[in-house]
Structures are given as C-alpha cells and as structure tokens.
Amino acid sequence: MKKLQSPSFFKKLTVLFFLTFILGFQNLFAETEKQHVLIILAHPNPESFNHAISKTVEERLIQKGHLVRVRDLYQMGFDPILSLEEWKRYESQAGETSADVKAEQAEIQWANHLILIYPTWWWSPPAMMKGYLDRVFTPVFAFEADVAGIRGKLRDKKVSIIQTTGADETFIQENGMDESVRKLMGIGIFGFCGMQVANHEFLMGISGKSYDELKVVLTEVDAMVSEWF
C-alpha cells in the first residue's frame, strides 16, 4: 500500500499553486497595462529643445514598459497641405484616401494614447502640425456628420499635449492664453473626434532659459510623464 502524503505536503502544494496563480495573474495584468503610445513631433530643427523633450518622453515610456512609436513630421517630409482633391473628398465623405494619410491613420488606430509635442508659433501649432490634423483627422475616420448630428469615432483614445512657448508665465496667464489654447485643442479638435485630452502642459519661457535651466525642465518632463503613465 502506498504511503499517504502528510497534511503538510498538501498544504505546501496548495500554497505553491496559489502563489503561481497570483504571479501569473499579476503578469497578465501588467501586460494589459502596457499602452501603445504614439508621439507626434513637429519641429524642423533636429537639435531643438522639442526634440530633446520627445527623446526624454520616449525613453521614460519605454523604461516603464510601454510600446512607443514616434512620428517626426518634418523628418518624415509629411505634406501638410490639404489639396483641392482631398478637400472635395472631405466634403463628400467619399473617395480613396491617399496612401500617406492612410499610413498615419493606421498609426493612430494602433495607439491608445497620442502625445503631441510642438512649439507655439503665433499661439497656434506649427503649420506642419495643423496640416497633419487637417489631412489625417478626416470624416469617416475621426468623426461622422449627418442629419443625426456629429459623432466622434476615436473615443477609445487619449491625447496629451506638450507645447513650448517663448512667452513667459506672467504674460500667458494674465491674458488667459493657456486656457484659450486648451479649449481650442480639447474641445474644438480632439473633443470633436470623441477623444479625451488627458494632459495639456505648457513649458513656458523656453527661449529665455539657459542650458542648465533647460536640463532642469527636461528632468521635470521626465517626472511629469512618469506620473501620467
């Protein structure tokens, strides 16, 4: 007759099974927490502070285990001009979408979270970024409009914005410039497409800062993004 295992053996086996289950569940949860983050960068100078911001953000997200892709619009040579042909398709909501726009729309579909990084020029994004929004966030893809009204189609996606300014904090806040731009981007553009602007950060007075001060700002960006994700 086989010798029965002692109660302590079964107790250890039960504990081992429980721990294996918990660790497996934690690993599965960690996998589901990974985000697909698409960084969209618009600055013509590859040595600009905006590029340094993009690199800092990318490295921090990768370090935290997220999947990251970067679309450097100037480096890509993205065409920001909405042509007459595209405008007609925009109006009719019919016709074939151009290959370059399809490629960008596929990147957005891949992403859970978009991060836009750009300088402030005349209190607007650069024409490159505005043209990207004009050409890529089109009807059918980003929203639907008919007799029933307007419905955003990108409701499963979040957006964060990091924009640098030459103007200092005093001027910006005294004139309410930051809140105006937040409404423009949050309601007029991304809200229209059903997206949530999770964060909109202004890095103010950048053009007047020294090299050492800019390094401090990058440290702050690193900590900020770590909190966001």
CSV table of C-alpha atoms in Angstrom, one decimal:
chain,number,residue,atom,x,y,z
A,1,MET,CA,0.0,0.0,0.0
A,2,LYS,CA,1.3,3.4,-0.9
A,3,LYS,CA,2.1,5.8,1.9
A,4,LEU,CA,-0.3,8.7,2.1
A,5,GLN,CA,1.3,12.2,1.8
A,6,SER,CA,1.3,14.2,5.1
A,7,PRO,CA,-1.1,17.1,5.5
A,8,SER,CA,1.8,19.5,5.5
A,9,PHE,CA,2.7,18.3,2.0
A,10,PHE,CA,-0.7,19.2,0.7
A,11,LYS,CA,-0.6,22.5,2.5
A,12,LYS,CA,2.7,23.4,0.8
A,13,LEU,CA,1.3,22.2,-2.6
A,14,THR,CA,-1.7,24.4,-2.1
A,15,VAL,CA,0.4,27.5,-1.2
A,16,LEU,CA,2.7,26.8,-4.2
A,17,PHE,CA,-0.4,26.6,-6.5
A,18,PHE,CA,-1.8,29.8,-5.1
A,19,LEU,CA,1.4,31.7,-5.5
A,20,THR,CA,1.8,30.5,-9.1
A,21,PHE,CA,-1.7,31.7,-9.8
A,22,ILE,CA,-1.2,35.1,-8.3
A,23,LEU,CA,2.1,35.7,-10.0
A,24,GLY,CA,0.6,34.6,-13.3
A,25,PHE,CA,-2.4,37.0,-12.8
A,26,GLN,CA,0.0,39.8,-12.0
A,27,ASN,CA,2.0,39.2,-15.1
A,28,LEU,CA,-1.2,39.2,-17.2
A,29,PHE,CA,-2.4,42.4,-15.5
A,30,ALA,CA,1.0,44.0,-16.2
A,31,GLU,CA,0.7,43.1,-19.9
A,32,THR,CA,-2.8,44.7,-20.1
A,33,GLU,CA,-1.4,47.8,-18.5
A,34,LYS,CA,1.1,48.4,-21.3
A,35,GLN,CA,0.0,51.2,-23.6
A,36,HIS,CA,0.6,51.9,-27.2
A,37,VAL,CA,1.8,55.5,-27.2
A,38,LEU,CA,2.2,57.5,-30.4
A,39,ILE,CA,4.5,60.6,-30.2
A,40,ILE,CA,3.7,63.2,-32.9
A,41,LEU,CA,6.6,65.7,-33.1
A,42,ALA,CA,6.6,68.9,-35.1
A,43,HIS,CA,9.7,71.0,-35.1
A,44,PRO,CA,12.0,71.5,-38.1
A,45,ASN,CA,15.3,71.5,-36.2
A,46,PRO,CA,16.5,68.1,-35.1
A,47,GLU,CA,18.7,69.8,-32.4
A,48,SER,CA,15.7,71.7,-31.0
A,49,PHE,CA,14.5,71.5,-27.4
A,50,ASN,CA,11.3,70.0,-28.7
A,51,HIS,CA,13.3,67.0,-30.0
A,52,ALA,CA,15.0,66.7,-26.6
A,53,ILE,CA,11.6,66.6,-25.0
A,54,SER,CA,10.4,63.9,-27.4
A,55,LYS,CA,13.5,61.8,-26.6
A,56,THR,CA,13.0,62.2,-22.9
A,57,VAL,CA,9.3,61.2,-23.2
A,58,GLU,CA,10.1,58.2,-25.4
A,59,GLU,CA,12.9,56.9,-23.1
A,60,ARG,CA,10.7,57.2,-20.0
A,61,LEU,CA,7.8,55.4,-21.6
A,62,ILE,CA,10.0,52.6,-22.8
A,63,GLN,CA,11.6,52.3,-19.4
A,64,LYS,CA,8.1,51.9,-17.9
A,65,GLY,CA,7.3,49.1,-20.4
A,66,HIS,CA,5.1,50.9,-22.8
A,67,LEU,CA,5.2,50.4,-26.6
A,68,VAL,CA,6.2,53.7,-28.3
A,69,ARG,CA,6.3,54.9,-31.9
A,70,VAL,CA,7.5,58.4,-33.0
A,71,ARG,CA,6.2,60.3,-36.0
A,72,ASP,CA,8.7,63.2,-36.6
A,73,LEU,CA,6.7,65.1,-39.2
A,74,TYR,CA,9.4,67.3,-40.5
A,75,GLN,CA,11.9,64.4,-40.7
A,76,MET,CA,9.3,62.3,-42.5
A,77,GLY,CA,8.7,65.0,-45.0
A,78,PHE,CA,5.0,64.8,-44.3
A,79,ASP,CA,3.0,67.0,-46.7
A,80,PRO,CA,0.7,69.3,-44.6
A,81,ILE,CA,-1.2,70.8,-47.5
A,82,LEU,CA,-4.8,69.8,-47.9
A,83,SER,CA,-5.2,69.7,-51.6
A,84,LEU,CA,-8.4,70.6,-53.6
A,85,GLU,CA,-8.9,66.9,-54.4
A,86,GLU,CA,-8.7,66.0,-50.7
A,87,TRP,CA,-11.0,68.8,-49.7
A,88,LYS,CA,-13.6,67.5,-52.2
A,89,ARG,CA,-13.3,64.1,-50.5
A,90,TYR,CA,-13.6,65.8,-47.2
A,91,GLU,CA,-16.8,67.5,-48.2
A,92,SER,CA,-18.4,64.4,-49.9
A,93,GLN,CA,-17.0,61.8,-47.4
A,94,ALA,CA,-16.4,59.6,-50.4
A,95,GLY,CA,-13.4,58.6,-52.5
A,96,GLU,CA,-10.0,57.0,-52.0
A,97,THR,CA,-7.8,58.2,-49.1
A,98,SER,CA,-4.2,58.9,-50.1
A,99,ALA,CA,-1.5,56.4,-49.0
A,100,ASP,CA,0.4,58.8,-46.7
A,101,VAL,CA,-2.8,59.7,-44.8
A,102,LYS,CA,-3.8,56.0,-44.6
A,103,ALA,CA,-0.4,55.3,-43.0
A,104,GLU,CA,-0.9,58.0,-40.3
A,105,GLN,CA,-4.4,56.8,-39.6
A,106,ALA,CA,-3.1,53.3,-39.1
A,107,GLU,CA,-0.6,54.6,-36.6
A,108,ILE,CA,-3.4,56.4,-34.7
A,109,GLN,CA,-5.5,53.2,-34.7
A,110,TRP,CA,-2.6,51.3,-33.3
A,111,ALA,CA,-2.2,53.8,-30.4
A,112,ASN,CA,-4.1,54.0,-27.1
A,113,HIS,CA,-2.6,57.4,-26.3
A,114,LEU,CA,-1.2,60.2,-28.5
A,115,ILE,CA,1.4,62.7,-27.3
A,116,LEU,CA,1.7,65.9,-29.4
A,117,ILE,CA,5.0,67.8,-28.9
A,118,TYR,CA,5.4,71.2,-30.7
A,119,PRO,CA,6.4,74.8,-30.2
A,120,THR,CA,3.9,77.6,-30.0
A,121,TRP,CA,4.0,79.9,-33.1
A,122,TRP,CA,1.6,82.8,-33.1
A,123,TRP,CA,-0.3,81.0,-30.4
A,124,SER,CA,-1.0,78.1,-32.7
A,125,PRO,CA,0.7,74.8,-33.5
A,126,PRO,CA,3.2,75.0,-36.4
A,127,ALA,CA,1.6,74.7,-39.9
A,128,MET,CA,3.1,71.2,-40.1
A,129,MET,CA,1.1,70.0,-37.1
A,130,LYS,CA,-2.0,71.9,-38.2
A,131,GLY,CA,-1.7,70.3,-41.6
A,132,TYR,CA,-1.4,66.9,-40.1
A,133,LEU,CA,-4.6,67.4,-38.2
A,134,ASP,CA,-6.3,68.7,-41.3
A,135,ARG,CA,-5.3,65.8,-43.5
A,136,VAL,CA,-5.4,62.9,-41.1
A,137,PHE,CA,-8.4,63.6,-38.8
A,138,THR,CA,-10.9,63.2,-41.6
A,139,PRO,CA,-14.6,62.3,-41.7
A,140,VAL,CA,-15.4,58.6,-41.5
A,141,PHE,CA,-12.1,58.0,-39.8
A,142,ALA,CA,-12.2,60.6,-36.9
A,143,PHE,CA,-15.9,61.6,-36.9
A,144,GLU,CA,-19.2,61.2,-38.6
A,145,ALA,CA,-21.6,64.0,-39.5
A,146,ASP,CA,-25.1,63.5,-40.8
A,147,VAL,CA,-28.7,64.6,-40.1
A,148,ALA,CA,-28.4,62.9,-36.7
A,149,GLY,CA,-25.5,65.2,-35.7
A,150,ILE,CA,-21.8,64.7,-35.1
A,151,ARG,CA,-20.3,61.7,-33.5
A,152,GLY,CA,-16.6,61.3,-32.6
A,153,LYS,CA,-15.1,57.9,-33.7
A,154,LEU,CA,-11.9,57.9,-31.7
A,155,ARG,CA,-13.5,57.6,-28.2
A,156,ASP,CA,-11.1,54.9,-27.1
A,157,LYS,CA,-8.1,57.1,-27.4
A,158,LYS,CA,-6.5,59.8,-25.1
A,159,VAL,CA,-4.3,62.7,-26.0
A,160,SER,CA,-1.6,64.5,-24.1
A,161,ILE,CA,0.0,67.8,-25.4
A,162,ILE,CA,3.3,69.3,-24.5
A,163,GLN,CA,3.9,72.7,-26.1
A,164,THR,CA,6.8,75.1,-25.6
A,165,THR,CA,6.4,78.8,-25.6
A,166,GLY,CA,8.7,81.8,-25.9
A,167,ALA,CA,6.3,83.9,-23.8
A,168,ASP,CA,6.7,83.8,-20.0
A,169,GLU,CA,4.2,82.6,-17.5
A,170,THR,CA,3.1,86.1,-16.4
A,171,PHE,CA,2.1,87.2,-19.9
A,172,ILE,CA,0.4,83.9,-20.7
A,173,GLN,CA,-1.7,83.7,-17.5
A,174,GLU,CA,-2.5,87.4,-17.4
A,175,ASN,CA,-4.0,87.2,-20.9
A,176,GLY,CA,-5.6,83.7,-20.5
A,177,MET,CA,-3.7,82.4,-23.4
A,178,ASP,CA,-3.2,78.9,-22.0
A,179,GLU,CA,-6.9,78.4,-21.3
A,180,SER,CA,-7.8,79.6,-24.8
A,181,VAL,CA,-5.5,77.1,-26.4
A,182,ARG,CA,-6.6,74.3,-24.1
A,183,LYS,CA,-10.2,74.9,-25.2
A,184,LEU,CA,-9.2,75.0,-28.8
A,185,MET,CA,-7.4,71.7,-28.7
A,186,GLY,CA,-9.5,70.0,-26.1
A,187,ILE,CA,-13.0,70.9,-27.4
A,188,GLY,CA,-12.6,72.2,-30.9
A,189,ILE,CA,-10.3,69.5,-32.2
A,190,PHE,CA,-9.9,66.4,-30.1
A,191,GLY,CA,-13.2,66.6,-28.3
A,192,PHE,CA,-14.9,66.9,-31.7
A,193,CYS,CA,-13.4,63.4,-32.5
A,194,GLY,CA,-14.5,61.9,-29.2
A,195,MET,CA,-11.0,61.9,-27.7
A,196,GLN,CA,-10.1,62.9,-24.2
A,197,VAL,CA,-7.3,65.4,-23.7
A,198,ALA,CA,-5.8,63.8,-20.5
A,199,ASN,CA,-2.9,66.3,-20.1
A,200,HIS,CA,-2.0,69.7,-21.7
A,201,GLU,CA,1.3,71.1,-20.4
A,202,PHE,CA,2.8,74.5,-21.4
A,203,LEU,CA,6.6,74.7,-20.9
A,204,MET,CA,6.8,78.5,-20.7
A,205,GLY,CA,9.5,81.0,-21.4
A,206,ILE,CA,11.8,78.3,-23.0
A,207,SER,CA,13.6,80.7,-25.3
A,208,GLY,CA,14.9,82.7,-22.4
A,209,LYS,CA,16.3,79.8,-20.4
A,210,SER,CA,20.0,78.8,-20.1
A,211,TYR,CA,21.3,75.4,-21.0
A,212,ASP,CA,21.3,74.4,-17.3
A,213,GLU,CA,17.8,75.6,-16.8
A,214,LEU,CA,16.7,73.6,-19.8
A,215,LYS,CA,18.2,70.5,-18.3
A,216,VAL,CA,16.1,71.1,-15.2
A,217,VAL,CA,13.0,71.3,-17.4
A,218,LEU,CA,13.8,68.0,-19.1
A,219,THR,CA,14.1,66.5,-15.6
A,220,GLU,CA,10.6,67.9,-14.8
A,221,VAL,CA,9.2,66.5,-18.1
A,222,ASP,CA,10.6,63.1,-17.2
A,223,ALA,CA,8.9,63.1,-13.8
A,224,MET,CA,5.7,64.5,-15.3
A,225,VAL,CA,5.4,61.8,-17.9
A,226,SER,CA,6.2,59.1,-15.3
A,227,GLU,CA,3.1,60.4,-13.4
A,228,TRP,CA,0.9,60.5,-16.5
A,229,PHE,CA,1.6,56.8,-17.2
